[in-house]
PDB file of C-alpha atoms in Angstrom:
ATOM      1  CA  ARG A   1     -13.195 -16.397  -3.034  1.00 79.00           C
ATOM      2  CA  LYS A   2     -16.150 -15.370  -5.211  1.00 85.00           C
ATOM      3  CA  LEU A   3     -13.952 -12.927  -7.126  1.00 89.00           C
ATOM      4  CA  VAL A   4     -11.414 -15.684  -7.847  1.00 89.00           C
ATOM      5  CA  GLU A   5     -14.292 -17.742  -9.260  1.00 86.00           C
ATOM      6  CA  VAL A   6     -15.213 -14.753 -11.449  1.00 87.00           C
ATOM      7  CA  ALA A   7     -11.639 -14.495 -12.701  1.00 87.00           C
ATOM      8  CA  GLN A   8     -11.482 -18.219 -13.400  1.00 86.00           C
ATOM      9  CA  GLY A   9     -14.972 -18.362 -14.906  1.00 82.00           C
ATOM     10  CA  THR A  10     -16.122 -21.183 -12.658  1.00 81.00           C
ATOM     11  CA  GLY A  11     -19.492 -21.914 -11.061  1.00 78.00           C
ATOM     12  CA  ALA A  12     -22.166 -19.248 -11.278  1.00 73.00           C
ATOM     13  CA  ALA A  13     -19.441 -16.780 -12.221  1.00 72.00           C
ATOM     14  CA  ALA A  14     -19.117 -18.432 -15.642  1.00 80.00           C
ATOM     15  CA  ASP A  15     -22.054 -16.292 -16.775  1.00 82.00           C
ATOM     16  CA  PRO A  16     -20.760 -12.744 -17.484  1.00 84.00           C
ATOM     17  CA  VAL A  17     -23.941 -11.099 -16.157  1.00 85.00           C
ATOM     18  CA  GLN A  18     -23.708 -13.071 -12.917  1.00 87.00           C
ATOM     19  CA  ALA A  19     -19.967 -12.334 -12.766  1.00 88.00           C
ATOM     20  CA  GLU A  20     -20.627  -8.592 -13.005  1.00 89.00           C
ATOM     21  CA  ALA A  21     -23.202  -8.839 -10.209  1.00 89.00           C
ATOM     22  CA  ILE A  22     -20.695 -10.666  -8.009  1.00 90.00           C
ATOM     23  CA  CYS A  23     -18.079  -7.965  -8.678  1.00 90.00           C
ATOM     24  CA  GLN A  24     -20.550  -5.198  -7.841  1.00 90.00           C
ATOM     25  CA  ALA A  25     -21.613  -6.949  -4.634  1.00 92.00           C
ATOM     26  CA  ASN A  26     -18.024  -7.481  -3.439  1.00 91.00           C
ATOM     27  CA  GLY A  27     -16.405  -4.174  -4.479  1.00 89.00           C
ATOM     28  CA  GLY A  28     -12.780  -3.291  -3.948  1.00 92.00           C
ATOM     29  CA  PRO A  29      -9.719  -3.064  -6.200  1.00 93.00           C
ATOM     30  CA  PHE A  30      -9.834  -6.664  -7.430  1.00 93.00           C
ATOM     31  CA  ALA A  31     -13.525  -6.417  -8.306  1.00 93.00           C
ATOM     32  CA  GLU A  32     -12.961  -3.129 -10.151  1.00 93.00           C
ATOM     33  CA  VAL A  33     -10.276  -4.667 -12.382  1.00 94.00           C
ATOM     34  CA  LEU A  34     -12.443  -7.731 -13.078  1.00 93.00           C
ATOM     35  CA  GLN A  35     -15.373  -5.470 -13.935  1.00 92.00           C
ATOM     36  CA  ALA A  36     -13.173  -3.643 -16.441  1.00 93.00           C
ATOM     37  CA  VAL A  37     -12.218  -6.970 -18.021  1.00 93.00           C
ATOM     38  CA  LEU A  38     -15.873  -8.020 -18.191  1.00 91.00           C
ATOM     39  CA  ALA A  39     -16.997  -4.634 -19.556  1.00 91.00           C
ATOM     40  CA  THR A  40     -14.459  -4.828 -22.370  1.00 91.00           C
ATOM     41  CA  ARG A  41     -14.995  -8.497 -23.268  1.00 87.00           C
ATOM     42  CA  GLU A  42     -16.411  -7.548 -26.659  1.00 88.00           C
ATOM     43  CA  PHE A  43     -13.488  -5.212 -27.407  1.00 88.00           C
ATOM     44  CA  THR A  44     -10.302  -6.259 -29.122  1.00 84.00           C
ATOM     45  CA  ARG A  45      -7.404  -6.856 -26.786  1.00 78.00           C
ATOM     46  CA  GLU A  46      -5.757  -3.644 -28.032  1.00 84.00           C
ATOM     47  CA  GLU A  47      -8.921  -1.655 -27.238  1.00 89.00           C
ATOM     48  CA  ALA A  48      -9.424  -3.302 -23.850  1.00 88.00           C
ATOM     49  CA  GLU A  49      -5.876  -3.089 -22.484  1.00 87.00           C
ATOM     50  CA  PRO A  50      -5.797   0.687 -21.784  1.00 91.00           C
ATOM     51  CA  LEU A  51      -9.142   0.489 -19.984  1.00 92.00           C
ATOM     52  CA  VAL A  52      -8.084  -2.490 -17.884  1.00 92.00           C
ATOM     53  CA  GLU A  53      -4.714  -0.864 -17.184  1.00 92.00           C
ATOM     54  CA  GLY A  54      -6.570   2.238 -15.966  1.00 94.00           C
ATOM     55  CA  ALA A  55      -8.569   0.041 -13.583  1.00 94.00           C
ATOM     56  CA  GLY A  56      -5.251  -1.468 -12.481  1.00 93.00           C
ATOM     57  CA  ARG A  57      -3.828   1.970 -11.743  1.00 94.00           C
ATOM     58  CA  ARG A  58      -6.907   2.803  -9.671  1.00 94.00           C
ATOM     59  CA  ALA A  59      -6.510  -0.521  -7.832  1.00 94.00           C
ATOM     60  CA  ASN A  60      -2.878   0.338  -7.136  1.00 93.00           C
ATOM     61  CA  TYR A  61      -3.935   3.701  -5.754  1.00 93.00           C
ATOM     62  CA  MET A  62      -6.578   2.116  -3.531  1.00 92.00           C
ATOM     63  CA  LEU A  63      -4.123  -0.481  -2.191  1.00 91.00           C
ATOM     64  CA  ALA A  64      -1.406   2.089  -1.460  1.00 91.00           C
ATOM     65  CA  ARG A  65      -3.453   5.043  -0.197  1.00 89.00           C
ATOM     66  CA  GLY A  66      -2.831   4.410   3.536  1.00 86.00           C
ATOM     67  CA  LEU A  67       0.873   3.867   3.054  1.00 92.00           C
ATOM     68  CA  VAL A  68       1.529   7.583   2.642  1.00 90.00           C
ATOM     69  CA  VAL A  69       0.694   8.196   6.290  1.00 90.00           C
ATOM     70  CA  LEU A  70       3.179   5.538   7.406  1.00 90.00           C
ATOM     71  CA  GLU A  71       5.820   7.001   5.133  1.00 92.00           C
ATOM     72  CA  ILE A  72       5.306  10.510   6.522  1.00 93.00           C
ATOM     73  CA  VAL A  73       5.360   9.315  10.148  1.00 92.00           C
ATOM     74  CA  ALA A  74       8.513   7.284   9.532  1.00 91.00           C
ATOM     75  CA  SER A  75      10.209  10.286   7.932  1.00 92.00           C
ATOM     76  CA  ILE A  76       9.161  13.000  10.368  1.00 93.00           C
ATOM     77  CA  ALA A  77       9.353  11.221  13.739  1.00 91.00           C
ATOM     78  CA  PRO A  78      13.177  11.212  13.996  1.00 90.00           C
ATOM     79  CA  LEU A  79      13.297  14.848  12.886  1.00 90.00           C
ATOM     80  CA  LEU A  80      10.823  15.884  15.566  1.00 89.00           C
ATOM     81  CA  GLY A  81      12.846  13.941  18.127  1.00 88.00           C
ATOM     82  CA  LEU A  82      16.039  15.633  17.021  1.00 88.00           C
ATOM     83  CA  PHE A  83      14.328  19.022  17.121  1.00 89.00           C
ATOM     84  CA  GLY A  84      13.257  18.406  20.712  1.00 86.00           C
ATOM     85  CA  THR A  85      16.786  17.362  21.658  1.00 85.00           C
ATOM     86  CA  VAL A  86      18.384  20.407  20.098  1.00 86.00           C
ATOM     87  CA  LEU A  87      15.812  22.710  21.700  1.00 85.00           C
ATOM     88  CA  GLY A  88      16.350  21.108  25.104  1.00 82.00           C
ATOM     89  CA  ILE A  89      20.125  21.369  24.889  1.00 82.00           C
ATOM     90  CA  TYR A  90      19.876  24.983  23.691  1.00 81.00           C
ATOM     91  CA  GLU A  91      17.715  25.933  26.665  1.00 79.00           C
ATOM     92  CA  MET A  92      20.011  24.041  29.030  1.00 78.00           C
ATOM     93  CA  PHE A  93      23.117  25.861  27.809  1.00 75.00           C
ATOM     94  CA  GLY A  94      21.282  29.188  28.109  1.00 75.00           C
ATOM     95  CA  GLU A  95      20.465  28.487  31.739  1.00 73.00           C
ATOM     96  CA  LEU A  96      23.971  27.142  32.370  1.00 72.00           C
ATOM     97  CA  SER A  97      25.645  30.331  31.150  1.00 70.00           C
ATOM     98  CA  GLN A  98      23.413  32.463  33.357  1.00 74.00           C
ATOM     99  CA  SER A  99      23.547  30.442  36.563  1.00 73.00           C
ATOM    100  CA  GLY A 100      27.151  29.274  36.731  1.00 69.00           C
ATOM    101  CA  ILE A 101      26.172  25.629  37.381  1.00 68.00           C
ATOM    102  CA  LYS A 102      28.957  23.029  37.428  1.00 68.00           C
ATOM    103  CA  PRO A 103      29.338  21.034  34.173  1.00 65.00           C
ATOM    104  CA  THR A 104      28.549  17.748  35.922  1.00 65.00           C
ATOM    105  CA  THR A 105      25.101  19.049  36.801  1.00 65.00           C
ATOM    106  CA  PHE A 106      24.011  19.592  33.222  1.00 68.00           C
ATOM    107  CA  SER A 107      24.579  15.951  32.185  1.00 71.00           C
ATOM    108  CA  SER A 108      21.114  15.107  33.555  1.00 71.00           C
ATOM    109  CA  GLY A 109      19.724  17.907  31.365  1.00 71.00           C
ATOM    110  CA  ILE A 110      21.294  16.332  28.281  1.00 77.00           C
ATOM    111  CA  ALA A 111      19.805  12.975  29.238  1.00 76.00           C
ATOM    112  CA  LYS A 112      16.353  14.566  29.482  1.00 75.00           C
ATOM    113  CA  ALA A 113      16.821  16.317  26.137  1.00 76.00           C
ATOM    114  CA  LEU A 114      17.686  13.000  24.463  1.00 82.00           C
ATOM    115  CA  VAL A 115      14.313  11.546  25.489  1.00 85.00           C
ATOM    116  CA  THR A 116      12.681  13.190  22.474  1.00 85.00           C
ATOM    117  CA  THR A 117      15.211  11.584  20.151  1.00 86.00           C
ATOM    118  CA  VAL A 118      14.530   8.177  21.683  1.00 88.00           C
ATOM    119  CA  PHE A 119      10.792   8.767  21.298  1.00 88.00           C
ATOM    120  CA  GLY A 120      11.197   9.827  17.657  1.00 88.00           C
ATOM    121  CA  LEU A 121      13.228   6.730  16.831  1.00 89.00           C
ATOM    122  CA  THR A 122      10.796   4.520  18.754  1.00 90.00           C
ATOM    123  CA  VAL A 123       8.015   5.750  16.493  1.00 91.00           C
ATOM    124  CA  ALA A 124      10.047   5.816  13.268  1.00 91.00           C
ATOM    125  CA  VAL A 125      11.559   2.330  13.304  1.00 92.00           C
ATOM    126  CA  PRO A 126       8.246   0.407  13.549  1.00 93.00           C
ATOM    127  CA  ALA A 127       6.675   2.800  11.040  1.00 93.00           C
ATOM    128  CA  ILE A 128       9.449   2.055   8.544  1.00 93.00           C
ATOM    129  CA  VAL A 129       9.055  -1.699   9.084  1.00 94.00           C
ATOM    130  CA  CYS A 130       5.275  -1.490   8.686  1.00 94.00           C
ATOM    131  CA  HIS A 131       5.593   0.679   5.587  1.00 93.00           C
ATOM    132  CA  GLY A 132       7.955  -1.835   4.006  1.00 94.00           C
ATOM    133  CA  TYR A 133       5.718  -4.776   4.866  1.00 95.00           C
ATOM    134  CA  PHE A 134       2.483  -3.178   3.675  1.00 95.00           C
ATOM    135  CA  SER A 135       4.105  -1.770   0.525  1.00 94.00           C
ATOM    136  CA  ARG A 136       5.309  -5.258  -0.373  1.00 95.00           C
ATOM    137  CA  ARG A 137       1.896  -6.728   0.421  1.00 94.00           C
ATOM    138  CA  ALA A 138       0.164  -4.141  -1.804  1.00 94.00           C
ATOM    139  CA  ASP A 139       2.620  -4.927  -4.631  1.00 94.00           C
ATOM    140  CA  ASP A 140       1.986  -8.665  -4.230  1.00 94.00           C
ATOM    141  CA  LEU A 141      -1.778  -8.146  -4.341  1.00 93.00           C
ATOM    142  CA  LEU A 142      -1.518  -5.951  -7.397  1.00 93.00           C
ATOM    143  CA  MET A 143       0.595  -8.535  -9.207  1.00 93.00           C
ATOM    144  CA  ALA A 144      -1.957 -11.261  -8.406  1.00 93.00           C
ATOM    145  CA  ILE A 145      -4.778  -9.008  -9.629  1.00 93.00           C
ATOM    146  CA  GLU A 146      -2.873  -8.385 -12.883  1.00 91.00           C
ATOM    147  CA  ARG A 147      -2.298 -12.139 -13.418  1.00 92.00           C
ATOM    148  CA  TYR A 148      -5.965 -12.949 -12.826  1.00 92.00           C
ATOM    149  CA  ALA A 149      -7.092 -10.126 -15.105  1.00 91.00           C
ATOM    150  CA  LEU A 150      -4.779 -11.233 -17.926  1.00 89.00           C
ATOM    151  CA  ALA A 151      -5.866 -14.850 -17.615  1.00 87.00           C
ATOM    152  CA  MET A 152      -9.494 -13.726 -17.642  1.00 89.00           C
ATOM    153  CA  MET A 153      -8.950 -11.509 -20.705  1.00 87.00           C
ATOM    154  CA  LEU A 154      -7.349 -14.381 -22.557  1.00 85.00           C
ATOM    155  CA  ARG A 155     -10.080 -16.833 -21.512  1.00 85.00           C
ATOM    156  CA  LEU A 156     -12.887 -14.460 -22.533  1.00 84.00           C
ATOM    157  CA  ARG A 157     -11.311 -13.981 -25.937  1.00 80.00           C
ATOM    158  CA  GLY A 158     -10.768 -17.700 -26.454  1.00 78.00           C
ATOM    159  CA  ASN A 159      -6.979 -17.259 -26.623  1.00 69.00           C
ATOM    160  CA  ALA A 160      -6.144 -19.553 -23.722  1.00 55.00           C
ATOM    161  CA  GLN A 161      -7.684 -21.854 -21.157  1.00 49.00           C
ATOM    162  CA  THR A 162      -5.065 -21.023 -18.526  1.00 48.00           C
ATOM    163  CA  THR A 163      -6.036 -20.086 -15.009  1.00 48.00           C
ATOM    164  CA  PRO A 164      -3.756 -18.755 -12.334  1.00 50.00           C
ATOM    165  CA  GLY A 165      -3.927 -22.024 -10.370  1.00 47.00           C
ATOM    166  CA  THR A 166      -2.406 -21.410  -6.947  1.00 45.00           C
ATOM    167  CA  TRP A 167      -2.263 -17.629  -7.178  1.00 42.00           C
ATOM    168  CA  GLN A 168      -3.933 -16.101  -4.167  1.00 45.00           C
ATOM    169  CA  ILE A 169      -5.674 -12.859  -3.397  1.00 46.00           C
TER     170      ILE A 169
END
C-alpha cells in the first residue's frame, strides 16, 4: 500500500526523499521501478524512459524467475512417464520371449508399466495449469507496475495529474 502511495504522490510519499526511503524499505520489483522513476525525475522523459524501461525488464525477470521451474516440470514429467512405460514394456517383452508365458499373463505387466505414464501426467497437468496462472499473474502485475510508473513520470514532470485510480498491485 505504501508503494501505491509513492506512485500516486500522496501522504508522506509526496516528498521525493521520503518516497525513495519508502521504496528502499519495501524492496521488490514495484519498488525498483518506482525508484528508477524517482531517480530520473530531473531527466527529460526521453532520457528517463530507457532507464525506467530497464528497471521494468528487471522487474519482469524477478516476477517470472520461478516460472521456469514449473515450465520444465510440466514439459519433462510426461516424457519421463512415457520413458518408464516404454522401458517397462521392453523388459516385459524380453521376459515374455524367454519364458513362453501366455499372452493373457502379460496384460498385468502392461498395466504396471503404464503407472509411470499416469504419474507423469498427474504431475504435468497441474504444473501446466499453475504455470499458466502464475504467468498471467506476473503479466498482470507488470502491467500495473508500468501504469503506475507512467502516471508517476507524468505527474513528476507536471504533464498530468492522472493517477491509476483502481489499479491494484
